[in-house]
Coordinates of C-alpha atoms and ligand atoms in Angstrom, one line a residue:
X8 CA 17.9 15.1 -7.9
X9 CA 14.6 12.6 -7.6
X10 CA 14.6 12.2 -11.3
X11 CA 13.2 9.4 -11.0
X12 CA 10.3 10.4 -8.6
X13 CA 7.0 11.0 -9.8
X14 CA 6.3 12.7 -6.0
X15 CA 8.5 13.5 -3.2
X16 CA 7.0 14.7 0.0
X17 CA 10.4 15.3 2.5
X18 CA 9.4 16.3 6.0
X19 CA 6.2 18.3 5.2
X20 CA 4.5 20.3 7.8
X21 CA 1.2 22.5 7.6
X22 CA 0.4 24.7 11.0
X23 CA -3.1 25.6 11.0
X24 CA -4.0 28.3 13.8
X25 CA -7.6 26.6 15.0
X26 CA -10.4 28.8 17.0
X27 CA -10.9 32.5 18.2
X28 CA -9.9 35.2 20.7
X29 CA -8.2 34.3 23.7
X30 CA -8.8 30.3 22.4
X31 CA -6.4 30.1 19.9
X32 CA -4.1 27.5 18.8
X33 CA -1.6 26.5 16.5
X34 CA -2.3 22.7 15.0
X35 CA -0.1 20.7 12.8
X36 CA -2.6 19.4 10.5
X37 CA 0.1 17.9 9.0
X38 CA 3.5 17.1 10.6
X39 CA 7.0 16.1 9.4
X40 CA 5.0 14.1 6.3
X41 CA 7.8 12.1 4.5
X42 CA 6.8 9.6 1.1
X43 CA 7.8 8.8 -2.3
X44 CA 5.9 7.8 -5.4
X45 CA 8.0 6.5 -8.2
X46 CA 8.1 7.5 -12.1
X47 CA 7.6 4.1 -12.7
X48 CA 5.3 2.0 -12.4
X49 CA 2.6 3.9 -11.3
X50 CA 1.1 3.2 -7.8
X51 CA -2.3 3.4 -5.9
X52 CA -1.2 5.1 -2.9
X53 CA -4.2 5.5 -0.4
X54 CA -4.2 7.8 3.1
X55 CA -7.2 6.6 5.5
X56 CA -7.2 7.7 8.8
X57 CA -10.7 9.7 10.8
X58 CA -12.2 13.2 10.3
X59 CA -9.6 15.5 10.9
X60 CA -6.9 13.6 10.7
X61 CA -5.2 16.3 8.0
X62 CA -5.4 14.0 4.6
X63 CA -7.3 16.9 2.2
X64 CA -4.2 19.0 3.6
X65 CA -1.9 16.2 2.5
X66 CA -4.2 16.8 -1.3
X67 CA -3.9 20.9 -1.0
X68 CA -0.1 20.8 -0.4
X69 CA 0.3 18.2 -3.4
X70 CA -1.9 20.1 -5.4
X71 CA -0.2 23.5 -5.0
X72 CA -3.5 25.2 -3.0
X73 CA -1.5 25.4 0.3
X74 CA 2.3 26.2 1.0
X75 CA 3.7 23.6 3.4
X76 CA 4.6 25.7 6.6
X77 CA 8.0 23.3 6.3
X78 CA 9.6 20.7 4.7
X79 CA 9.7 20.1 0.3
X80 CA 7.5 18.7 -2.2
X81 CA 9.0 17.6 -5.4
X82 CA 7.0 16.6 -8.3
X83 CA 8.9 15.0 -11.2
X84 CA 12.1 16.3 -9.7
X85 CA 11.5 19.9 -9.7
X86 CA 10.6 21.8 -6.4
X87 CA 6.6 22.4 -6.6
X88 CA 6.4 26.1 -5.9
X89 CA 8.4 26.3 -9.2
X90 CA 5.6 25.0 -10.9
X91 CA 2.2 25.5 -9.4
X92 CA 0.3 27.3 -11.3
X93 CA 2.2 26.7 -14.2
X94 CA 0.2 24.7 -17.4
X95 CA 1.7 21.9 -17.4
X96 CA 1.7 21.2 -13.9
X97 CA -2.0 21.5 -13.9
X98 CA -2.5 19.3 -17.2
X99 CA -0.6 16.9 -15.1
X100 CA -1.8 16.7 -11.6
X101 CA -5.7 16.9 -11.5
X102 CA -8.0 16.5 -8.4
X103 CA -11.2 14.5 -8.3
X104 CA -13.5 15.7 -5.3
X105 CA -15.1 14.2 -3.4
X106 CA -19.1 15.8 -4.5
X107 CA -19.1 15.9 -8.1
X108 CA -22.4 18.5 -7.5
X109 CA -19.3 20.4 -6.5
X110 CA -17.1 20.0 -9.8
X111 CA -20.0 21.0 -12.0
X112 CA -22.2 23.9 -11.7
X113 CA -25.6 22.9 -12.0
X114 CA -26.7 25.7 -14.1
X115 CA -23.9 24.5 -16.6
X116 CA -24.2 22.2 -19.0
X117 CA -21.8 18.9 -18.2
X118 CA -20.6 18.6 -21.5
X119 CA -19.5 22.6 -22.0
X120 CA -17.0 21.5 -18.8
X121 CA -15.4 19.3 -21.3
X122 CA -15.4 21.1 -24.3
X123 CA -13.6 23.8 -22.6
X124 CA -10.9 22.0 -21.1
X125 CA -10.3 20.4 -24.7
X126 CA -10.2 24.0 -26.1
X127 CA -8.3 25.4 -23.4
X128 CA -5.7 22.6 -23.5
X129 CA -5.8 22.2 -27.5
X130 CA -7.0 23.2 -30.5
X131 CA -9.8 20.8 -31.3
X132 CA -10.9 20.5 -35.2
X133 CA -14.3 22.7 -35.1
X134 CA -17.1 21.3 -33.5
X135 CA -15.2 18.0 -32.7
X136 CA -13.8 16.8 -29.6
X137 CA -11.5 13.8 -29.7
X138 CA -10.3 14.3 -26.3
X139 CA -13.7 14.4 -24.2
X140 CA -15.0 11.7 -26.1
X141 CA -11.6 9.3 -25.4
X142 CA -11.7 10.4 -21.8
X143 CA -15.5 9.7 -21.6
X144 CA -14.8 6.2 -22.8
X145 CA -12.0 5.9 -20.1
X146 CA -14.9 5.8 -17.7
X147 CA -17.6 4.1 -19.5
X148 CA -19.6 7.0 -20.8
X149 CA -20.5 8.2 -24.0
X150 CA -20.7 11.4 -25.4
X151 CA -24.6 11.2 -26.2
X152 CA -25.0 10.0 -22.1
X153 CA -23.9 13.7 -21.3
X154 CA -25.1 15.7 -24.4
X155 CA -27.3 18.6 -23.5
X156 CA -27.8 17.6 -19.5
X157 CA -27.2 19.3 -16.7
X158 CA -25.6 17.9 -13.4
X159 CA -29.1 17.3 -12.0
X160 CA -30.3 15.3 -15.1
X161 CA -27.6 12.4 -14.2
X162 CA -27.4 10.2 -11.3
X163 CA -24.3 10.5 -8.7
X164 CA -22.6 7.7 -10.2
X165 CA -22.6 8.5 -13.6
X166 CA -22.0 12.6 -12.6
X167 CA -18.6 11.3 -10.5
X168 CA -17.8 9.1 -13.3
X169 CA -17.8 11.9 -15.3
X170 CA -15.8 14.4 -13.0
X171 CA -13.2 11.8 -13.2
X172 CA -13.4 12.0 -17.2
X173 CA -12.8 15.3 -17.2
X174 CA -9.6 15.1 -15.1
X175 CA -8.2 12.3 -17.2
X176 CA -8.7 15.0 -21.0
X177 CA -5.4 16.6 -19.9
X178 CA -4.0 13.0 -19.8
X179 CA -2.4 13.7 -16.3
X180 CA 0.0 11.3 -14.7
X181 CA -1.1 11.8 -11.2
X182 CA -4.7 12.0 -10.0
X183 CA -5.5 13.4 -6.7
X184 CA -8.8 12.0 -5.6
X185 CA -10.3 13.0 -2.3
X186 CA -13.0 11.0 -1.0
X187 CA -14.2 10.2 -4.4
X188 CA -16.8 7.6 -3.8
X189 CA -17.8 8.6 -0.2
X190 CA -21.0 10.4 -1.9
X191 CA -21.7 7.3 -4.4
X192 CA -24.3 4.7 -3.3
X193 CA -22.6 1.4 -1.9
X194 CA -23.5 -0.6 -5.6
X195 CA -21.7 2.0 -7.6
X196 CA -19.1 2.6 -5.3
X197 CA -17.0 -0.9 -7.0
X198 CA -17.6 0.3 -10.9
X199 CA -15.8 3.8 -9.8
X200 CA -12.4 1.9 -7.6
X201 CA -12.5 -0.8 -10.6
X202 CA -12.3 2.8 -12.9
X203 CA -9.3 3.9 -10.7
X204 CA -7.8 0.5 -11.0
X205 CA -8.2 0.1 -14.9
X206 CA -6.4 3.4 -15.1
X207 CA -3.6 2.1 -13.4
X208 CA -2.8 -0.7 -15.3
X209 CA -3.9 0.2 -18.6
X210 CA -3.1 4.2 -18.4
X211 CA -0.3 4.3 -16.4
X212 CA -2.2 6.7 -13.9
X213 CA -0.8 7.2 -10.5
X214 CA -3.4 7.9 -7.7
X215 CA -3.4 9.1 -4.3
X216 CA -6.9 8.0 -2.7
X217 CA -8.1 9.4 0.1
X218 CA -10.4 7.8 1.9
X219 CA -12.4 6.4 5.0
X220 CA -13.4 3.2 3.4
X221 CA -10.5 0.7 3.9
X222 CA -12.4 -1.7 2.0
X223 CA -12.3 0.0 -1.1
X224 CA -8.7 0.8 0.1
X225 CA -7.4 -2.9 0.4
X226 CA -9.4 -3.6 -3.0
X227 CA -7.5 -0.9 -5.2
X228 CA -4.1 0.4 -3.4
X229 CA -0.3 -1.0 -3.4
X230 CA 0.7 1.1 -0.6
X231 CA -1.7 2.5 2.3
X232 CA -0.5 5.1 4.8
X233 CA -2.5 5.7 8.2
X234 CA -2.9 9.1 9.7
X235 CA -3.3 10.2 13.1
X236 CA -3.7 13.9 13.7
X237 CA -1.4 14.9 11.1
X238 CA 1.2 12.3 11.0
X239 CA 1.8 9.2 9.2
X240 CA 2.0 6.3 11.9
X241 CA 2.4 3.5 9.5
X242 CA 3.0 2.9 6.2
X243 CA 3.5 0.1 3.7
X244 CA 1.9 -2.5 1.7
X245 CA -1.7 -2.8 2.3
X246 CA -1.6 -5.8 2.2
X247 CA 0.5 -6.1 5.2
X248 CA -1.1 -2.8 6.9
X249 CA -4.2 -4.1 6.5
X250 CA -3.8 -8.2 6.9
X251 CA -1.7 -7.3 10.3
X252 CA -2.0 -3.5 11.3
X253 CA 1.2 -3.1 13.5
X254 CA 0.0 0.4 15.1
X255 CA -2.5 0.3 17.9
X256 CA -4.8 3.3 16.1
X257 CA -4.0 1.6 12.3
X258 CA -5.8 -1.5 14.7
X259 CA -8.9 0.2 16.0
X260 CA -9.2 1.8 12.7
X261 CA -9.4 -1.9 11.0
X262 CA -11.6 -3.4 13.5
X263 CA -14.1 -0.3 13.8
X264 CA -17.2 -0.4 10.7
X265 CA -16.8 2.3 8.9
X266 CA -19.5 4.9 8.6
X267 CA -22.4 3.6 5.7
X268 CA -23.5 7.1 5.3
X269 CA -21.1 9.6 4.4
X270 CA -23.1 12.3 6.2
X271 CA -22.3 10.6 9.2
X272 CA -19.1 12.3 9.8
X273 CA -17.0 11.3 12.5
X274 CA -16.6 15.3 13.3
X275 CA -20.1 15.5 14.0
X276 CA -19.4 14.5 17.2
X277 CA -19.0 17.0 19.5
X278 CA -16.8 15.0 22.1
X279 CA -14.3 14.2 19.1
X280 CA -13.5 17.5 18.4
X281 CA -12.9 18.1 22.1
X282 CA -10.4 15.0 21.7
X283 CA -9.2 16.6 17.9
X284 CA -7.8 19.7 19.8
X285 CA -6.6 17.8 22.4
X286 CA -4.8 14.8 20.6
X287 CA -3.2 17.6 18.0
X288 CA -1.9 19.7 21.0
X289 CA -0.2 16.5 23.1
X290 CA 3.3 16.2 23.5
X291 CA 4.2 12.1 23.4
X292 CA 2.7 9.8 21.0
X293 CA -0.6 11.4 19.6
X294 CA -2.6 8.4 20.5
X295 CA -1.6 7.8 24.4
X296 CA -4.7 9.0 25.5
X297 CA -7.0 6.2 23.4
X298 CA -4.5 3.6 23.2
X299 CA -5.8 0.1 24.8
X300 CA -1.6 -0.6 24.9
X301 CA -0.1 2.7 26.6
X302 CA 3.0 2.8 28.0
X303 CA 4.9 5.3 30.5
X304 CA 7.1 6.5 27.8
X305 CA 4.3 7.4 25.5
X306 CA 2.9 10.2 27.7
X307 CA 5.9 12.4 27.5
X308 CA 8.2 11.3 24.4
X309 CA 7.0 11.0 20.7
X310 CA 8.1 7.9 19.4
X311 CA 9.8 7.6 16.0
X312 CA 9.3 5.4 13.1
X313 CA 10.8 2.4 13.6
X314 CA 10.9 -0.1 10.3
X315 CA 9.3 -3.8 11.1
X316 CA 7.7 -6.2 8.7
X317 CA 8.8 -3.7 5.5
X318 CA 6.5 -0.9 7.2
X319 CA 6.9 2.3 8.8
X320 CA 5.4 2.1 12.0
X321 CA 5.2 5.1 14.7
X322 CA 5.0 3.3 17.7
X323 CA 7.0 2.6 20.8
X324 CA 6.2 -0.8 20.9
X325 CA 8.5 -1.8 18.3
X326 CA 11.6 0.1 19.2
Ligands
LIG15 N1 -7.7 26.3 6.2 C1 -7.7 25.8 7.4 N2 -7.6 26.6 8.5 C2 -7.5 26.1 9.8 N3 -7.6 24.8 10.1 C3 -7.7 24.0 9.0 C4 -7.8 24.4 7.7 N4 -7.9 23.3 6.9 C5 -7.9 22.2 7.7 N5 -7.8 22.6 9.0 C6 -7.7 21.7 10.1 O1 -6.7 20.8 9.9 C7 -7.0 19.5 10.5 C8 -7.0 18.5 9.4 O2 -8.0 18.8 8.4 P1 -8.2 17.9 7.1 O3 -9.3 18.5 6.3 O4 -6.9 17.8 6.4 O5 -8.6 16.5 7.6 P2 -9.2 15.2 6.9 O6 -8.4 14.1 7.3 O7 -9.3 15.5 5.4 O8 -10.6 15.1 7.5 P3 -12.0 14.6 6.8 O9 -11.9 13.1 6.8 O10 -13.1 15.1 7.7 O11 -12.1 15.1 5.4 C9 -8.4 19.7 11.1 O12 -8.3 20.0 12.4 C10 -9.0 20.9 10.3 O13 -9.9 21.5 11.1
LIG16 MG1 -10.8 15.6 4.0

């Protein structure tokens, strides 16, 4: 079954239980999650959608660091809690984070990162390491650009650059990358997406981007899916998402500039998280309470997806 599936995510939920004391309450920060990636050929798949809108849970579950509360994940055909933590599932499915000052302890040096994944992963001749040098010229580096430095002796973009060559030594078919340019000024922000891109075509990579910058999004992905408070409410091309967003929130996301600075999270804002527990906790269509085209029905019934224009969309305006 799903043979030929790269990824199958079937119905995937993740309840998180939010706040303290008498407060407490139960969010899906994911919720009845459905989508495919095929074996072939690989894909850009990108999932956009504000702060807390449950798309690194969407990451953990695929990478094995949460259990889904309910619903499957299949990766190459085989349920994934048969193979996470298992070697080869982790030689084949690698994140990329979103602060490379994260991936690489800055009392190490970068390149011992690298040499001990080769080692761990093969047997490299003595002293040589074919692998870290191939994967540093995937992204553009050399291996005399990272000899001997630590993470503060390079510069963001070359320090993410490098995070991403050391997910591609294991030669994985999947790459799980989390806000991976969010922290990377605006100029080098195209050289890392062109990376992702290049890796596509020429490695036969398959990618899952996360990300708030639909820009970067339209530039790189096939297929786009927007998230609202843990759900998917459309998905398809992005071409066609983001040329004519069907969904009223896939709309506002489109027309609103995203953040320029990163640390400018949307959470930061204390009214938003007020509106976070409250949008996660409605009953009817997550968005009735923003949406410039509510209906009657929307209050009290959650609309399904309804297929229009080759997309999902989650919206009871196109039933
Ligand atoms: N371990 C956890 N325990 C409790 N709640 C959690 C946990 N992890 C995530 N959440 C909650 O789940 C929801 C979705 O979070 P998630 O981090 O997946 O969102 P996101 O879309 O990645 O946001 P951002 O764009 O800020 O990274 C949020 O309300 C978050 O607070
Ligand atoms: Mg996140």
């Amino acid at each position: 079954m799903n043979n030929d599936k790269l990824l199958v995510l079937d119905n995937v939920t993740k309840v998180f239980t939010k706040g303290q004391g008498f407060v407490k309450s139960k969010i899906e920060a994911v919720s009845r999650v459905s989508f495919e990636l095929e074996l072939q050929p690989p894909e850009i798949f990108t999932l956009a959608g504000e702060s807390g809108s449950g798309k690194s849970t969407v990451a953990k579950l695929i990478l094995g660091f949460e259990a889904p509360t309910s619903g499957s994940i299949y990766y190459k055909g085989q349920p994934l809690e048969h193979l996470k933590g298992k070697r080869e599932f982790i030689r084949d499915v690698q994140p990329i984070f979103q602060n490379p000052f994260e991936t690489f302890n800055p009392l190490k040096k970068v390149q011992n990162y690298f040499h001990d994944t080769e080692r761990s992963f093969g047997s490299p001749p003595r002293g040589q390491y074919p692998l870290t040098e191939r994967s540093l010229e995937l992204v553009g580096l050399t291996a005399a650009e990272i000899k001997d430095k630590y993470p503060s002796e390079m510069s963001g973009g070359q320090l993410q650059r490098a995070s991403i060559a050391r997910a591609l030594i294991t030669n994985p078919s999947l790459l799980i990358a989390d806000e991976p340019v969010s922290m990377i000024d605006a100029s080098l922000r195209m050289s890392v997406v062109n990376l992702f891109k290049r890796l596509k075509e020429e490695q036969g990579v398959s990618i899952i981007y996360i990300t708030h910058d639909l820009a970067t999004a339209y530039y790189i992905s096939d297929r786009i899916a927007i998230m609202l408070r843990g759900q998917f409410v459309e998905i398809g091309s992005v071409k066609k998402v983001l040329d004519n967003p069907l969904h009223p929130y896939s709309q506002l996301l489109q027309s609103s500039v995203p953040a320029p600075d990163p640390r400018d999270r949307w959470t930061e804002d204390i009214a938003l998280s007020d509106l976070e527990a409250r949008e996660y906790t409605r009953q009817g269509c997550k968005f009735a309470g923003r949406c410039p085209r509510v209906m009657e029905i929307c209050q009290r019934q959650e609309p399904e997806h309804y297929r229009v224009d080759d997309r999902l969309v989650k919206c009871h305006l196109y039933r």
